[in-house]
Amino acid sequence: MRRVQASRAAGGGYEPGGSSANVGRLYAAALERLNDAEALLRGGRHTGAVYLAGYAVELSLKAAIGRREGQKLLAKRLQVHDLSALAGKSERFYPQTRFVWRSLTAAGRDAEFEQLARTWSVDLRYVSNDVGKKEASAAVAGARRLMQWANTL
């Protein structure tokens, strides 16, 4: 609890009615979520592993966009759970996020992203035992590679 309070005092953490994230700390949070996903995968908790792996990629994309736009706190318009929109694949945030999709395809990561986007959904929060081990392993490994790529943007 002290870390959360210190984070809030330093400009991070959740603020009701305001921005919920310090852009500079999003990638660190994404790494923590990915580590949690890997622990869940090792423990046979496949659905939770996929949920956290996708969430980690979401945070990584938000960090990349926020850095590029010079945001200190995450803009309200980016507080969504839509990987395709954040990746610049849909018109939702176009043209602000189009650079992400161009970079994804140039790096040869577009197929990997598409696979994760098909597997992941915020709705995974509401189901149990819905994802098999093979699918979860692929999602977590893909998420790690996508996060490493996103951190280079």
Coordinates of C-alpha atoms in Angstrom, one line a residue:
M1 CA 0.0 0.0 0.0
R2 CA 2.9 2.4 0.7
R3 CA 4.2 1.9 -2.8
V4 CA 0.8 2.9 -4.3
Q5 CA 0.6 6.0 -2.1
A6 CA 4.2 7.0 -3.0
S7 CA 3.3 6.3 -6.7
R8 CA 0.3 8.6 -6.5
A9 CA 2.3 11.3 -4.8
A10 CA 4.9 11.1 -7.6
G11 CA 2.3 11.4 -10.3
G12 CA 1.6 7.8 -11.0
G13 CA -1.2 5.5 -9.8
Y14 CA -4.9 5.8 -10.1
E15 CA -6.6 9.2 -9.8
P16 CA -10.4 9.2 -9.7
G17 CA -11.8 11.3 -12.6
G18 CA -8.3 12.0 -14.0
S19 CA -5.7 10.2 -16.0
S20 CA -4.9 6.9 -14.5
A21 CA -1.3 6.4 -15.6
N22 CA 2.1 8.1 -15.7
V23 CA 3.3 7.3 -19.3
G24 CA 6.8 6.9 -18.1
R25 CA 5.8 4.0 -15.8
L26 CA 3.5 2.2 -18.2
Y27 CA 6.2 -0.1 -19.6
A28 CA 7.3 -1.1 -16.1
A29 CA 3.7 -2.0 -15.3
A30 CA 3.5 -3.9 -18.5
L31 CA 6.5 -6.0 -17.6
E32 CA 5.0 -6.8 -14.2
R33 CA 1.8 -7.9 -15.8
L34 CA 3.7 -10.1 -18.3
N35 CA 5.7 -11.6 -15.4
D36 CA 2.4 -12.3 -13.7
A37 CA 1.1 -13.9 -16.9
E38 CA 4.1 -16.2 -17.0
A39 CA 3.6 -17.2 -13.4
L40 CA 0.0 -18.0 -14.1
L41 CA 1.0 -20.0 -17.2
R42 CA 3.5 -22.1 -15.1
G43 CA 0.7 -22.7 -12.6
G44 CA -1.8 -24.0 -15.2
R45 CA -4.0 -20.9 -15.1
H46 CA -4.2 -20.4 -18.8
T47 CA -7.1 -18.0 -19.2
G48 CA -5.6 -15.6 -16.6
A49 CA -2.2 -15.9 -18.3
V50 CA -3.7 -14.8 -21.7
Y51 CA -5.7 -12.0 -20.1
L52 CA -2.6 -10.5 -18.4
A53 CA -0.4 -11.1 -21.5
G54 CA -2.8 -9.1 -23.7
Y55 CA -3.1 -6.5 -21.0
A56 CA 0.7 -6.2 -20.9
V57 CA 0.7 -5.6 -24.7
E58 CA -2.1 -3.0 -24.3
L59 CA 0.0 -1.1 -21.7
S60 CA 3.1 -1.3 -23.9
L61 CA 1.2 0.2 -26.9
K62 CA -0.1 3.0 -24.7
A63 CA 3.4 3.7 -23.4
A64 CA 4.7 3.9 -27.0
I65 CA 1.9 6.2 -28.1
G66 CA 2.2 8.4 -25.0
R67 CA 6.0 8.7 -25.4
R68 CA 5.7 9.6 -29.1
E69 CA 3.1 12.3 -28.3
G70 CA 5.1 13.7 -25.4
Q71 CA 2.4 12.8 -22.8
K72 CA 3.3 12.9 -19.2
L73 CA -0.1 11.3 -18.2
L74 CA -2.0 9.0 -20.4
A75 CA -4.6 10.9 -22.5
K76 CA -8.2 10.0 -21.8
R77 CA -8.7 9.0 -25.4
L78 CA -6.1 6.2 -24.9
Q79 CA -7.9 4.8 -21.9
V80 CA -9.5 2.0 -24.0
H81 CA -9.1 -1.8 -24.2
D82 CA -8.9 -2.1 -28.0
L83 CA -5.6 -3.6 -29.2
S84 CA -6.5 -3.0 -32.9
A85 CA -7.3 0.7 -32.3
L86 CA -4.1 1.2 -30.2
A87 CA -2.1 -0.6 -32.9
G88 CA -3.4 1.9 -35.6
K89 CA -5.2 -0.9 -37.5
S90 CA -8.6 0.7 -37.1
E91 CA -9.7 4.3 -37.8
R92 CA -10.6 5.0 -34.2
F93 CA -7.4 6.9 -33.4
Y94 CA -6.2 7.4 -37.0
P95 CA -3.8 9.0 -37.9
Q96 CA -2.3 9.4 -34.4
T97 CA -1.6 5.6 -34.1
R98 CA -1.0 4.7 -37.7
F99 CA 2.7 4.7 -37.1
V100 CA 2.3 1.7 -34.8
W101 CA 0.7 -0.5 -37.5
R102 CA 3.4 0.6 -40.0
S103 CA 6.1 -0.3 -37.6
L104 CA 4.4 -3.6 -36.8
T105 CA 4.3 -4.6 -40.4
A106 CA 7.8 -3.4 -41.2
A107 CA 9.1 -5.5 -38.2
G108 CA 7.2 -8.5 -39.4
R109 CA 5.2 -8.6 -36.2
D110 CA 1.7 -8.0 -37.7
A111 CA 0.8 -11.8 -37.9
E112 CA 1.8 -12.2 -34.3
F113 CA -0.2 -9.2 -33.3
E114 CA -3.2 -10.5 -35.2
Q115 CA -3.0 -13.8 -33.4
L116 CA -2.9 -12.2 -30.0
A117 CA -5.7 -9.7 -30.8
R118 CA -7.9 -12.7 -31.8
T119 CA -7.1 -14.6 -28.6
W120 CA -7.2 -11.7 -26.1
S121 CA -10.3 -9.8 -24.9
V122 CA -11.2 -7.9 -21.8
D123 CA -14.0 -10.4 -21.6
L124 CA -11.5 -13.0 -20.5
R125 CA -11.9 -11.4 -17.0
Y126 CA -15.3 -13.0 -16.8
V127 CA -14.6 -16.6 -17.9
S128 CA -12.6 -19.5 -16.5
N129 CA -10.8 -22.4 -18.1
D130 CA -11.6 -21.1 -21.6
V131 CA -8.0 -21.2 -23.0
G132 CA -5.8 -24.2 -23.5
K133 CA -2.2 -24.6 -22.6
K134 CA -0.8 -24.4 -26.2
E135 CA -2.8 -21.3 -27.0
A136 CA -1.8 -19.6 -23.7
S137 CA 1.9 -20.5 -24.2
A138 CA 1.8 -18.9 -27.7
A139 CA 0.0 -15.8 -26.4
V140 CA 2.4 -15.2 -23.6
A141 CA 5.5 -15.8 -25.8
G142 CA 4.0 -13.5 -28.5
A143 CA 3.2 -10.9 -25.9
R144 CA 6.8 -10.8 -24.7
R145 CA 8.1 -10.3 -28.3
L146 CA 5.5 -7.7 -29.0
M147 CA 6.4 -5.8 -25.9
Q148 CA 10.0 -5.8 -26.7
W149 CA 9.2 -4.4 -30.2
A150 CA 6.8 -1.8 -28.7
N151 CA 9.5 -0.6 -26.4
T152 CA 11.6 0.4 -29.4
L153 CA 9.0 2.8 -30.8

